[in-house]
XYZ file of C-alpha atoms in Angstrom:
149
model
C 65.967 -45.078 -51.253
C 65.627 -42.072 -53.283
C 62.496 -42.447 -53.941
C 62.016 -42.271 -49.969
C 64.316 -39.145 -49.563
C 62.523 -37.753 -51.679
C 59.026 -38.657 -50.684
C 60.349 -37.720 -47.472
C 61.317 -34.156 -48.393
C 58.429 -33.862 -50.197
C 56.606 -34.262 -46.970
C 58.518 -31.975 -44.882
C 57.778 -29.343 -47.855
C 54.718 -29.436 -47.767
C 55.015 -29.117 -43.973
C 56.510 -26.054 -43.979
C 54.690 -24.562 -46.979
C 52.070 -25.589 -45.346
C 52.890 -24.061 -42.011
C 53.817 -20.705 -43.401
C 50.764 -20.802 -45.790
C 48.701 -20.395 -42.225
C 50.642 -18.291 -40.367
C 49.965 -15.926 -43.439
C 46.171 -16.813 -42.723
C 46.116 -15.735 -39.690
C 47.980 -12.386 -40.188
C 45.912 -11.256 -42.926
C 42.353 -12.381 -41.138
C 43.449 -10.039 -38.010
C 43.999 -7.002 -40.844
C 40.452 -8.030 -42.277
C 39.191 -7.888 -39.162
C 41.016 -4.538 -38.055
C 39.965 -3.533 -41.918
C 36.354 -4.536 -40.979
C 36.404 -2.597 -37.646
C 36.846 0.333 -39.126
C 34.542 0.134 -41.634
C 32.061 -0.750 -38.564
C 33.006 2.798 -37.717
C 32.658 4.094 -41.419
C 29.602 2.095 -41.771
C 27.848 3.638 -38.082
C 28.558 7.430 -39.054
C 27.446 6.801 -42.691
C 24.073 5.488 -41.264
C 24.003 8.317 -38.541
C 24.748 10.657 -41.675
C 21.887 9.233 -43.842
C 19.477 9.156 -40.861
C 20.206 12.951 -40.190
C 19.663 14.060 -43.777
C 16.626 12.130 -44.181
C 15.195 13.796 -40.855
C 15.596 16.726 -41.766
C 12.709 17.461 -44.714
C 10.500 15.111 -42.267
C 11.156 17.590 -39.693
C 10.684 20.985 -41.581
C 6.976 21.138 -41.496
C 7.024 20.818 -37.555
C 9.914 22.793 -37.191
C 7.821 25.857 -39.286
C 4.965 25.392 -37.158
C 7.356 25.457 -33.848
C 9.362 28.080 -34.953
C 6.241 30.540 -36.577
C 4.630 29.635 -33.360
C 7.306 30.959 -30.640
C 7.645 34.392 -32.736
C 3.975 35.516 -32.779
C 4.385 34.490 -28.547
C 7.760 36.412 -28.181
C 5.824 39.560 -30.244
C 3.384 39.288 -28.142
C 0.279 37.599 -29.803
C -0.796 34.718 -28.619
C -4.153 34.394 -30.520
C -2.085 34.201 -33.478
C 0.149 31.689 -31.953
C -3.279 29.890 -31.173
C -4.580 29.426 -34.561
C -0.844 28.739 -35.775
C -0.519 25.979 -33.262
C -4.051 24.767 -33.704
C -2.459 22.914 -37.072
C 0.208 21.109 -35.245
C -1.708 18.067 -34.456
C -3.115 17.343 -38.115
C 1.276 17.527 -38.906
C 2.306 15.442 -36.063
C -0.434 12.421 -36.370
C 1.440 13.301 -40.632
C 4.878 12.508 -39.982
C 5.551 11.185 -36.151
C 4.884 7.763 -37.651
C 7.930 8.637 -40.197
C 9.928 10.199 -36.902
C 9.175 7.536 -34.769
C 12.358 4.625 -36.423
C 14.578 7.356 -36.936
C 14.002 8.888 -33.547
C 14.642 5.296 -31.949
C 14.915 5.388 -28.259
C 13.888 9.316 -27.972
C 10.480 8.977 -29.222
C 8.895 8.488 -26.321
C 10.432 11.906 -25.016
C 9.069 13.702 -28.638
C 5.670 12.105 -28.137
C 5.730 13.273 -24.581
C 6.663 17.078 -25.768
C 4.407 16.809 -28.581
C 1.530 15.765 -26.181
C 2.312 18.755 -24.714
C 2.427 21.337 -27.255
C -1.052 19.656 -28.485
C -2.302 20.009 -24.920
C -1.031 23.177 -23.767
C -2.807 25.214 -27.429
C -5.543 22.864 -27.826
C -8.283 24.839 -24.894
C -10.506 27.367 -26.032
C -8.662 30.389 -23.830
C -4.969 31.047 -24.974
C -2.093 29.551 -22.884
C 0.218 32.495 -20.718
C 3.311 33.156 -23.012
C 5.451 31.349 -20.521
C 3.274 28.605 -20.651
C 3.462 28.030 -24.586
C 6.840 29.023 -25.083
C 7.997 26.090 -22.516
C 5.872 23.430 -24.936
C 7.234 24.581 -28.050
C 10.792 24.963 -26.936
C 10.518 21.897 -25.149
C 9.958 20.077 -28.315
C 12.180 21.969 -30.378
C 15.313 20.852 -28.536
C 14.209 17.491 -28.856
C 13.884 17.070 -32.911
C 16.455 19.787 -33.060
C 18.833 16.613 -31.173
C 17.700 14.300 -34.046
C 19.276 16.077 -36.465
C 22.812 16.629 -35.109
C 23.158 13.137 -33.760
């Protein structure tokens, strides 16, 4: 009889202990899930910061050309802007493949704006100050948007 009681107590003790352990595991699981969600946000932020950091040196040659061309247009020297922007297509061909994966769904707009710059400055006659400036500032805005994301 004593053995039966001892066995019954042990069985109930095991049931109670298992129940407590399971409920505490559920709480721990929920706590880990919440911590994981917070880490997911942190990881997303870190990835965005890393992409922005990686984007800066990739964009530098393009931004330098665009800024110089824009300054020349503002100064009224369209011939100098044509000469400066004549090198744009070659630079874009080199850095475009580096920008594309970092740009994600913004890439088609960036590529279209770059093609607009190329066609605007690719002719034998200079564009108007308005057309040249518009093409340059359109692309610059998109590229600056990449650095701030």
